[in-house]
Coordinates of C-alpha atoms in Angstrom, one line a residue:
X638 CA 11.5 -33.1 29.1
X639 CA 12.1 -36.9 30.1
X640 CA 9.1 -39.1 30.3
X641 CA 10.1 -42.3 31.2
X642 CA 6.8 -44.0 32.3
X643 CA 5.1 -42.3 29.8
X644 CA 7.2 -42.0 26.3
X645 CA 4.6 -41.4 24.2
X646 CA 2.9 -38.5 25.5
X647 CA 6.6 -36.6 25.5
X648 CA 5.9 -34.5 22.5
X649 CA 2.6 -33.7 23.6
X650 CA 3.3 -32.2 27.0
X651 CA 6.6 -30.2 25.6
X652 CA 4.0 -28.7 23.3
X653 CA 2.3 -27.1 26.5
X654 CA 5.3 -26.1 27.9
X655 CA 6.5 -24.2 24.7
X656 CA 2.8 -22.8 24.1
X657 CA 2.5 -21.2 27.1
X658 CA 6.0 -19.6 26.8
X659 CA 5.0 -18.1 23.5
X660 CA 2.1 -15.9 25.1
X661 CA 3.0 -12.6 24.5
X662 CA 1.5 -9.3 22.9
X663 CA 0.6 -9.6 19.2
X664 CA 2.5 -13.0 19.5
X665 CA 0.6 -14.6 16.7
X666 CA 1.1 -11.7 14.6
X667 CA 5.3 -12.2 15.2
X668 CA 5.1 -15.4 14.9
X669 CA 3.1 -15.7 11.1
X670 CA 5.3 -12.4 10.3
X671 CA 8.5 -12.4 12.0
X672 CA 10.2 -14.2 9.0
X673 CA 9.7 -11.5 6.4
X674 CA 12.3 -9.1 8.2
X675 CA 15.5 -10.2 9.4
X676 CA 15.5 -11.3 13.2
X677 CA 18.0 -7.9 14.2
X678 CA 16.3 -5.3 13.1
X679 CA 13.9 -5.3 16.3
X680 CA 16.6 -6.1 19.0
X681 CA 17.0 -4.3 22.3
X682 CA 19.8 -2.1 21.7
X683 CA 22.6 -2.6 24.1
X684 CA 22.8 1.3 25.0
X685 CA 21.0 4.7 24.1
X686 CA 17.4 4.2 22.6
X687 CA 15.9 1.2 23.0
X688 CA 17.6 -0.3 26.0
X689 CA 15.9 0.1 28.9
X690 CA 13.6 -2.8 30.1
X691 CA 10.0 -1.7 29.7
X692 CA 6.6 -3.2 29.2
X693 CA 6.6 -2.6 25.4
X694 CA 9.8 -3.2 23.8
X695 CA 11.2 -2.1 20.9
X696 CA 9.6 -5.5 18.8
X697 CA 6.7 -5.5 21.1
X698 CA 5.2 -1.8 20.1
X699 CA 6.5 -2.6 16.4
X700 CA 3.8 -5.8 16.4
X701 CA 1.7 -4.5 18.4
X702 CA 1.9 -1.4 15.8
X703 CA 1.0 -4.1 12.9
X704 CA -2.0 -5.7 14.8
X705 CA -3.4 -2.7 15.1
X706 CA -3.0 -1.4 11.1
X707 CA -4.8 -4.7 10.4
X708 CA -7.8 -4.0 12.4
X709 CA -9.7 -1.2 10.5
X710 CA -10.3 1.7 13.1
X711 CA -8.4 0.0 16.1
X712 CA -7.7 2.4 18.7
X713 CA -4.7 2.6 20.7
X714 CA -6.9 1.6 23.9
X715 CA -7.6 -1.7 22.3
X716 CA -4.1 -2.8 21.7
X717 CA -3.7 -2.3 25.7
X718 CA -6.9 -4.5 26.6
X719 CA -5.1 -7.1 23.9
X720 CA -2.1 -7.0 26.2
X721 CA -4.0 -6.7 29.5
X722 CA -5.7 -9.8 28.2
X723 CA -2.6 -11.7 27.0
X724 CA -1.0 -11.0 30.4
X725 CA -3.5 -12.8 32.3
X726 CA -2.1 -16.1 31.9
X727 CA 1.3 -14.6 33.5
X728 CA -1.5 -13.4 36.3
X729 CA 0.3 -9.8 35.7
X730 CA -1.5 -6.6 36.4
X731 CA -1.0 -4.0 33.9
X732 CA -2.2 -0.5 33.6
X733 CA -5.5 0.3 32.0
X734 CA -3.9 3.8 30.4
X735 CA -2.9 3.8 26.7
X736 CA -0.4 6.2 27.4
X737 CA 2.8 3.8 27.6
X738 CA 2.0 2.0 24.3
X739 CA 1.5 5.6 22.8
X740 CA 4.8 6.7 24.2
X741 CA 6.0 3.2 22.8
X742 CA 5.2 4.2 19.3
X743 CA 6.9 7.5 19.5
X744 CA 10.4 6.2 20.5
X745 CA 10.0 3.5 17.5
X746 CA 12.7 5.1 15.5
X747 CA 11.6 5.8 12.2
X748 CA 14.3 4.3 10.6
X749 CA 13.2 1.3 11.7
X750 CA 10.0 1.4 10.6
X751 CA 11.2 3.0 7.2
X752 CA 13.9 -0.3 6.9
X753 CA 10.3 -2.9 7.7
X754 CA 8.7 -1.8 5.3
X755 CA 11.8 -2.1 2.8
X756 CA 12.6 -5.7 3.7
X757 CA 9.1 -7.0 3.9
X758 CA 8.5 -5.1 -0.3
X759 CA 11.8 -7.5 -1.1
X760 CA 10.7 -10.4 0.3
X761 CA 6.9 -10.5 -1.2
X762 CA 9.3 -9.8 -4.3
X763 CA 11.2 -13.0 -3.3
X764 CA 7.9 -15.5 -2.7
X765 CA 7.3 -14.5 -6.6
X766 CA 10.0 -16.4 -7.9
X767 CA 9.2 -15.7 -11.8
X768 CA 8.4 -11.9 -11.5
X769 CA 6.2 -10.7 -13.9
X770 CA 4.8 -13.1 -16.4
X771 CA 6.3 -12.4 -20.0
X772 CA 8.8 -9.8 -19.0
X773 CA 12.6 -11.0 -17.5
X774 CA 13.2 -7.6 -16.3
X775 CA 11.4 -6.0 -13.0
X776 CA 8.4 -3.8 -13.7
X777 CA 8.0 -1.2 -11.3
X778 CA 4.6 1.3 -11.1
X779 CA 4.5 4.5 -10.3
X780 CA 1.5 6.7 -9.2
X781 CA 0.2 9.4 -6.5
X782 CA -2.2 9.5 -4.2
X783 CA -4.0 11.5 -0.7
X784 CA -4.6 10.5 2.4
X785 CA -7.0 12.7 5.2
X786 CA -4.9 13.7 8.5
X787 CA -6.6 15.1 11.6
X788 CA -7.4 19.0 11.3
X789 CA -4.5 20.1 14.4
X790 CA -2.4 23.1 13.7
X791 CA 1.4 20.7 13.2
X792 CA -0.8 18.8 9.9
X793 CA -2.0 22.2 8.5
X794 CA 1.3 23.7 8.9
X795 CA 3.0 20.6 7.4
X796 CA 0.3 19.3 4.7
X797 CA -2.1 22.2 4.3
X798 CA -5.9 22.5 3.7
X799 CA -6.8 21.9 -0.5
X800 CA -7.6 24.4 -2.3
X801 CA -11.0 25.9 -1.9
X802 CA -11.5 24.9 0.9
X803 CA -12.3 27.1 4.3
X804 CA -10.5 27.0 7.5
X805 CA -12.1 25.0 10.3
X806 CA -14.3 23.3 7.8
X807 CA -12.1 20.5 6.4
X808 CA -8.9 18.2 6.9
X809 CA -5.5 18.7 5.7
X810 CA -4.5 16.2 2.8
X811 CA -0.9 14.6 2.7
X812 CA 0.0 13.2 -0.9
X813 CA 1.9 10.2 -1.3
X814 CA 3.7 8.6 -4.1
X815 CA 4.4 4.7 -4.2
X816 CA 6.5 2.9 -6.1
X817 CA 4.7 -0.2 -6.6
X818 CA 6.2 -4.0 -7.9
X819 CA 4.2 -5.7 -10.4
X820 CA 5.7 -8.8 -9.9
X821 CA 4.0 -9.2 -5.9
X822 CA 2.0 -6.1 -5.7
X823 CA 4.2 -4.6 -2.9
X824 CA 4.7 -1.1 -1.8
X825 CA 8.9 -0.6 -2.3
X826 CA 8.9 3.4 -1.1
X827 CA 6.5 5.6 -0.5
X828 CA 7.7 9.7 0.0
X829 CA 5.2 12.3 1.2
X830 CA 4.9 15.9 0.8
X831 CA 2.3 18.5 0.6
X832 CA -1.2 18.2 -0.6
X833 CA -0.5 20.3 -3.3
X834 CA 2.9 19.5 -4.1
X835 CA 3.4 18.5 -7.9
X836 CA 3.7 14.8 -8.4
X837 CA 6.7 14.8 -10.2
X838 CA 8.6 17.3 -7.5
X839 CA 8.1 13.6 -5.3
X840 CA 9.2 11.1 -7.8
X841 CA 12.4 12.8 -8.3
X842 CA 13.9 11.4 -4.4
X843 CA 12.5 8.0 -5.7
X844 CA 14.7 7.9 -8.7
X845 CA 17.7 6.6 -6.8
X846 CA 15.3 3.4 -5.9
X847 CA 15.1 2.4 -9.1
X848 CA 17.6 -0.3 -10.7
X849 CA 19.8 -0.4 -13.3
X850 CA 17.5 -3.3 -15.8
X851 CA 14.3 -2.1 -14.3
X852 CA 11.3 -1.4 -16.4
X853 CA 9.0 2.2 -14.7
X854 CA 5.3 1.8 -15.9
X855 CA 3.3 5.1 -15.4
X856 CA 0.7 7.3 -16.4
X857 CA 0.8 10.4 -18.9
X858 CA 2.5 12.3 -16.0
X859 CA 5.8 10.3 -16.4
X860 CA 5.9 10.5 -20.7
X861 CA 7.7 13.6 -20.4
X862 CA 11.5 14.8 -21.4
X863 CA 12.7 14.8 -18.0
X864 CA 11.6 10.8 -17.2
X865 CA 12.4 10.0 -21.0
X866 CA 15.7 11.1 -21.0
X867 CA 17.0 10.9 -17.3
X868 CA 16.0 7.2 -16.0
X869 CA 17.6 5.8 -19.4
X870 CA 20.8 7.5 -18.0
X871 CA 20.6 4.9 -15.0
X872 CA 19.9 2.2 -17.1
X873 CA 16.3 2.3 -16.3
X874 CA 13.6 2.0 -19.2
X875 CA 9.8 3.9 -18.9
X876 CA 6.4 2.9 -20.6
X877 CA 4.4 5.5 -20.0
X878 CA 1.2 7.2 -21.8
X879 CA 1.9 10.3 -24.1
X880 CA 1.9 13.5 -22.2
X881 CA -1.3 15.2 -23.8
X882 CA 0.8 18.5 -24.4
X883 CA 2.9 16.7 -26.4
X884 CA 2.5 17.5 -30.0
X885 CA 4.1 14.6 -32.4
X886 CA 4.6 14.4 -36.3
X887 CA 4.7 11.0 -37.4
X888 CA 4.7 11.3 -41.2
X889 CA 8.7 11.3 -41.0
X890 CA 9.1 8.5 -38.0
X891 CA 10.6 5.5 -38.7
X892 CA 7.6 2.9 -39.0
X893 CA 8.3 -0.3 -36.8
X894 CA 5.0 -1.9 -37.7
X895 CA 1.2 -1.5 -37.7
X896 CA 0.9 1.3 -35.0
X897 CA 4.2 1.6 -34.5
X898 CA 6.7 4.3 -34.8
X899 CA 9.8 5.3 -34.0
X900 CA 10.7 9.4 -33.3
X901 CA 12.7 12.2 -31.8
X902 CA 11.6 14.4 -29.8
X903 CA 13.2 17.3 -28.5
X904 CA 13.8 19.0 -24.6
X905 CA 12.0 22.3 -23.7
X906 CA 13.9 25.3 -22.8
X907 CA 11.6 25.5 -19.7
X908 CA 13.7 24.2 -16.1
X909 CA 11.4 22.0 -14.7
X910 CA 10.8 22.7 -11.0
X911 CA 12.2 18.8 -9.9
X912 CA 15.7 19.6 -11.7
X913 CA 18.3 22.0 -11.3
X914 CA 20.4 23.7 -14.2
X915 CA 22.7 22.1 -14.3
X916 CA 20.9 18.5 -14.4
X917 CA 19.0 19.8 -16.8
X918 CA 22.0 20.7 -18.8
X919 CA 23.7 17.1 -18.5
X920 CA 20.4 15.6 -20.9
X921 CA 20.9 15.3 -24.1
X922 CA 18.3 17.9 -26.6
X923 CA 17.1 15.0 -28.6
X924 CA 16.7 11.3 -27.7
X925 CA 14.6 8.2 -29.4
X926 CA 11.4 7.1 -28.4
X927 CA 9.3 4.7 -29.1
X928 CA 5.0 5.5 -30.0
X929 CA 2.3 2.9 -29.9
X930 CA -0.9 3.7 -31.0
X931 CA -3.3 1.5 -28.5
X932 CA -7.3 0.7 -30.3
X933 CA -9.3 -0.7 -27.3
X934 CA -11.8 -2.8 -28.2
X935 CA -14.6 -4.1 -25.9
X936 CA -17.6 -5.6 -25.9
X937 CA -20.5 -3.2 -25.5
X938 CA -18.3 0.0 -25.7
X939 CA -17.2 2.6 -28.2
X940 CA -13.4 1.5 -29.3
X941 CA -11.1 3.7 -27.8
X942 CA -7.4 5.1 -28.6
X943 CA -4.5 5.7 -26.6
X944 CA -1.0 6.8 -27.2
X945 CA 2.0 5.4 -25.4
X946 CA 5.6 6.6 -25.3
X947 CA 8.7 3.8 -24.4
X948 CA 12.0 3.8 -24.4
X949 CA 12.1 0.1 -25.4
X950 CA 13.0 0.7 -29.1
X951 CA 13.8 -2.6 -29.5
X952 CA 10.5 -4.1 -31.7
X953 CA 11.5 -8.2 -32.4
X954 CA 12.7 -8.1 -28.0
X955 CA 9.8 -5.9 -27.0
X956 CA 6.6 -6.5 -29.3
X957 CA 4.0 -3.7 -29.3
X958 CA 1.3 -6.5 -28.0
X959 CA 3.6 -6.8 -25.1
X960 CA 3.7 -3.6 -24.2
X961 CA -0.1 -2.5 -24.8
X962 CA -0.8 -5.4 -22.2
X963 CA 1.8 -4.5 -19.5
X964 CA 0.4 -0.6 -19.9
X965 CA -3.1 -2.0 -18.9
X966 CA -1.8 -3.9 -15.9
X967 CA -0.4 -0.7 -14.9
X968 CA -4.8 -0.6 -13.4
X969 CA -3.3 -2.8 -10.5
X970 CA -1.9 0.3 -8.8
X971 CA -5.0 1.5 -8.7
X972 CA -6.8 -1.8 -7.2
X973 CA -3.4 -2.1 -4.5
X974 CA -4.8 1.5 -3.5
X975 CA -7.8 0.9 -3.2
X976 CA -6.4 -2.7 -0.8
X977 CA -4.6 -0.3 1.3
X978 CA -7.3 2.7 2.1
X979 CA -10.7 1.1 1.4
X980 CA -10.2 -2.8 2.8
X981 CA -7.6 -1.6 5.2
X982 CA -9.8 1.4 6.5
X983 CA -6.4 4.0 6.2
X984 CA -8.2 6.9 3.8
X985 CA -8.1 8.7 7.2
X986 CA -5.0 8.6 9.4
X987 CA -5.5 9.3 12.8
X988 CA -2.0 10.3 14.7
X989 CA -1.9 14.0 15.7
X990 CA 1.3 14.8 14.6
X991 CA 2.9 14.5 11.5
X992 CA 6.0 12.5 12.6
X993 CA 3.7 9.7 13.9
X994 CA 1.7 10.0 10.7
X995 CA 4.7 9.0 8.9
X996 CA 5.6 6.4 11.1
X997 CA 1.6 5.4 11.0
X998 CA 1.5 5.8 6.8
X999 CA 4.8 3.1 6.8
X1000 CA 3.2 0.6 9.6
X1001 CA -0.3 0.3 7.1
X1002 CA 2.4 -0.5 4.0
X1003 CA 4.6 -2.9 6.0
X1004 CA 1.8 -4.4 7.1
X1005 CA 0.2 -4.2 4.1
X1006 CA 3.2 -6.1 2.1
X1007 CA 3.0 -8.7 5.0
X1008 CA -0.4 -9.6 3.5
X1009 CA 1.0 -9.5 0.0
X1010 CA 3.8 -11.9 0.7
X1011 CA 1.4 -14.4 1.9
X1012 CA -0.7 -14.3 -0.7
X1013 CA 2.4 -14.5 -3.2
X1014 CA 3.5 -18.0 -1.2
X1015 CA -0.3 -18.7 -1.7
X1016 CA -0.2 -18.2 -5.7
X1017 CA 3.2 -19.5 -5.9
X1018 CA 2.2 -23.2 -4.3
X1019 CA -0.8 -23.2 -6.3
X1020 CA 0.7 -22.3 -9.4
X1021 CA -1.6 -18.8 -10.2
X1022 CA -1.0 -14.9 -10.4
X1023 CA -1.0 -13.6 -7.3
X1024 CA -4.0 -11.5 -8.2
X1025 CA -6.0 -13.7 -8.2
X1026 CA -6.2 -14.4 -4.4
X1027 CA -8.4 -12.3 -2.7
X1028 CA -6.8 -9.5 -0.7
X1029 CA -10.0 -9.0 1.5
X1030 CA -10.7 -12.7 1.4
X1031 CA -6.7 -13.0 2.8
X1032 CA -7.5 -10.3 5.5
X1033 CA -10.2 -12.2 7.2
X1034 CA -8.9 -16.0 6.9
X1035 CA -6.6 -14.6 8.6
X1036 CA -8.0 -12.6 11.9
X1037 CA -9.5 -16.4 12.1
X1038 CA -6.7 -18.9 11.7
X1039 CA -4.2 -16.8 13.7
X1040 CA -5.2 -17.4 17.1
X1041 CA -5.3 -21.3 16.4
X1042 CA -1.4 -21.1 15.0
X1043 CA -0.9 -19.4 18.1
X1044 CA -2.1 -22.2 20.5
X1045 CA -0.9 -24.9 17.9
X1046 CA 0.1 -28.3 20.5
X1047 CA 3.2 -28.5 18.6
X1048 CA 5.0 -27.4 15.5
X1049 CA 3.7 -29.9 13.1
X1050 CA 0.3 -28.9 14.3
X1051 CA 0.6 -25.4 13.4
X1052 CA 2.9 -26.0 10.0
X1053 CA -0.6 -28.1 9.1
X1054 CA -2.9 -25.2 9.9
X1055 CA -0.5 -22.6 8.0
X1056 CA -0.8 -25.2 5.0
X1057 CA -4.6 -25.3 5.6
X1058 CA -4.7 -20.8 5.8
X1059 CA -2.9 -21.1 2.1
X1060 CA -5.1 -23.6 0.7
X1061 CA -7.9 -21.7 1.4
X1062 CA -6.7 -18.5 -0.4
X1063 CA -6.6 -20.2 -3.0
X1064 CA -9.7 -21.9 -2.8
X1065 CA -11.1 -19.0 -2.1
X1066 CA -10.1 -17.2 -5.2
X1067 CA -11.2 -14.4 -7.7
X1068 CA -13.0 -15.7 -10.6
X1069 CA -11.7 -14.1 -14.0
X1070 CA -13.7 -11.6 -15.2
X1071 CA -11.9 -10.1 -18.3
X1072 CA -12.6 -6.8 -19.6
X1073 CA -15.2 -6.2 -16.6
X1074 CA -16.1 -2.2 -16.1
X1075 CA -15.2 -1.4 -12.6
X1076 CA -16.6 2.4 -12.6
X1077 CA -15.6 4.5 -9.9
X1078 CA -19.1 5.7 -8.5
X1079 CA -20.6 5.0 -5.5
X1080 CA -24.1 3.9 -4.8
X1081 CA -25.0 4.6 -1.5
X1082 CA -26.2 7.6 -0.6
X1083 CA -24.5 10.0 2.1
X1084 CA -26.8 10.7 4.5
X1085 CA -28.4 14.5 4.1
X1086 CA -27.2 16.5 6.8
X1087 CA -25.7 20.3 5.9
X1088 CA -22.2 20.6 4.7
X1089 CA -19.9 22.5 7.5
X1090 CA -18.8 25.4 5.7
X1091 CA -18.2 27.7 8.8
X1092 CA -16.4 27.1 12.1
X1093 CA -18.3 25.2 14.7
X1094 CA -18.8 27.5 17.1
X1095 CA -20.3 29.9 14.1
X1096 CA -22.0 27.0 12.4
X1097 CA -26.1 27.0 12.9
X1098 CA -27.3 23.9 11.1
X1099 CA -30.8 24.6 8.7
X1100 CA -34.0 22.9 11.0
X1101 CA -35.3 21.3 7.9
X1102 CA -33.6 20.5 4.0
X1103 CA -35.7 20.3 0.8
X1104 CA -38.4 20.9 -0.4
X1105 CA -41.2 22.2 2.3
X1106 CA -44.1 19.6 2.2
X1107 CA -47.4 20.8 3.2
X1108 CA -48.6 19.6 6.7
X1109 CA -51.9 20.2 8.3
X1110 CA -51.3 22.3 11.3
X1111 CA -51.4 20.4 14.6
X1112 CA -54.0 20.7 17.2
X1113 CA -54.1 19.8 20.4
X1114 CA -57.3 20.0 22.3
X1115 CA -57.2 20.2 25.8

């Protein structure tokens, strides 16, 4: 743009020409986001899927997707009124129905979406430039957990109803497994199966995501034979807690220190159901392992004891206080959980069938380690953990500082307000609170209406519940 009578006012009027060319559907969510996957994976295709011209591309319906996993119980008909609205300043007229941008999200291949989430885990892992404080290797966590899907007949057949539970009266459950990094506290994979599918039967697909140096933390699920003696064949090493069927006699062991012993144990003669014979066959029947006996003392409560199994035999590289205080970190799963289902509203999925609940499961994690590579680039420039910024307090700074990126005048002006979002994380960060009790109770009470333990159209709810109060009988005089 030349400006000859007026120079000075050249960068100020481009701005508005570039501004209004960047209005477009989820725009400020592509352009915050856009540089933690690489710039080809949304192209049009030149031929086949993807290449027709259409209201909502390929990268449109994948940000318009991410928009709407980061507004908590967003229906589809609001992501159109987002576009509708958007449009206007093109003065374009666009159809009120939903049913394009649902039609959007089914041709999304999941691939795609399976290769998002992938590259955005890698790069929050990349914004933590030191990984895990005290450790040189990676530290990956491993845990389960459920999700609600809507009660049609594909999710039944597919995820099934618990047990105990009647038909009509309930929702079928999909379980999930994660494999989480404890460096940036991003999702890497995440494989679904059955509600009651065993949770090791899921690990085993995950196995080939794990690295040769990396370090699997887990719960007693994962300090058995199989884990023990198969991921040290990759050149992966587990800390995990004992496996309370495991019986141990430590008079013998080798003592490493205080607490610390060094055994053998031996493999079962039982197949388990996650490895065929002849895998089974390729372990060894005895390996070393390494026992730490954990005394947890705090304030206020009665001292505790826990048992934890390593490969890590090592005792001068890998000192038991080390390893007692990576196991407890392992309680960040469980916090990252409770990110993505509570703060995230995605305990419930909503799609009706269960491909588009597995392309709806991946969208909530991509976006999901979008927020955790901002608050990694937060932590990093301020020098803290990355837990310690807020993942709630992230969430809302920034539903409010998006839309003023988006209408920046220029790019200095919105490089200033991205520095202003981070400084405000941290500003705005969690106080530390060591050894605070964080029970998992509840203390609002549901409201008391009858349990739906028949179909509906057999269901007749109780006119009153409780106790019957006395009452004066009512007159009316007339």
């Amino acid at each position: 743009m030349n400006t000859p009578l007026f120079p000075a006012w050249r960068s100020q009027l481009a701005a508005y020409g570039r501004r209004t060319h960047e209005r477009r559907s989820a725009g400020e969510i592509e352009n915050e986001f856009s540089r933690f996957i690489p710039p080809d994976l949304l192209r049009k295709s030149k031929k086949g899927a993807g290449s027709r011209d259409r209201l909502f591309t390929r990268s449109r319906t994948f940000w318009c997707f991410i928009w709407q996993a980061l507004q908590p119980h967003t229906a589809c008909r609001a992501v159109v009124r987002k576009v509708q609205a958007e449009a206007e300043h093109e003065r374009r007229i666009i159809d009120e129905s939903s049913s394009a941008y649902c039609q959007a999200r089914h041709r999304l291949p999941l691939d795609i979406v399976k290769r998002g989430l992938e590259h955005s885990s890698a790069c929050a892992d990349r914004m933590v430039k030191e990984g895990v404080p005290g450790w040189k290797r990676p530290i990956q966590v491993v845990d389960a957990t459920s999700f609600q899907t809507p009660d049609t007949p594909a999710h039944r057949k597919r995820y099934h109803y618990p047990s105990g539970q009647n038909k009509g009266c309930g929702f079928p459950v999909m379980r999930a497994i994660a494999l989480f990094s404890l460096a940036s506290g991003a999702i890497k994979q995440i494989a679904t199966a059955a509600c009651y599918t065993a949770e090791l039967v899921m690990f085993k697909p995950l196995w080939s995501c794990l690295k040769r140096g990396d370090i699997l933390l887990g719960d007693r699920a994962y300090g058995c034979f199989a884990i023990l003696a198969g991921l040290p064949r990759q050149g992966v090493d587990v800390v995990a807690r004992l496996h309370q069927g495991r019986n141990l006699d430590l008079r013998r062991a080798k003592k490493l220190g205080p607490d610390d012993w060094q055994t053998t144990i031996s493999k079962a003669r039982i197949v388990p159901p996650y490895m065929t014979q002849a895998q089974w066959n390729k372990l060894p029947d005895k390996i070393d392992v390494r026992v730490l006996k954990l005394r947890i003392h705090i304030k206020g409560f009665r001292t505790q004891t826990s048992w934890i199994v390593t490969t890590l035999l090592d005792s001068r590289e890998y000192a038991k206080e080390d390893i007692s205080l990576l196991y407890f970190r392992r309680w960040q799963m469980e916090l990252s959980f409770r990110d993505l289902k509570t703060t995230m509203g995605m305990e419930s999925l909503r799609c009706r069938t269960p491909d588009m609940v597995e392309k709806e499961l991946r969208m909530y994690v991509t976006a999901y380690n979008f927020l955790r590579a901002l608050m990694a680039e937060a932590a990093v420039l301020n020098n803290i953990s990355v837990f310690r910024i807020s993942f709630k307090g992230t969430i809302d700074t920034l539903r409010s500082y998006l839309p003023a990126m988006m209408h920046a005048r220029n790019r200095r002006h919105r490089k200033r307000l991205r520095k202003r979002l981070l400084d405000i994380l941290y500003e705005d960060r969690i106080p530390l609170r060591p050894n605070r009790s964080e029970p998992r109770a509840v203390k609002n009470r549901p409201k008391p209406y009858s349990y739906l333990t028949k179909h509906r159209r057999n269901f007749k709810a109780a006119p009153h519940r409780g106790k019957k109060r006395g009452k004066r009988p009512q007159k009316i005089l007339t």
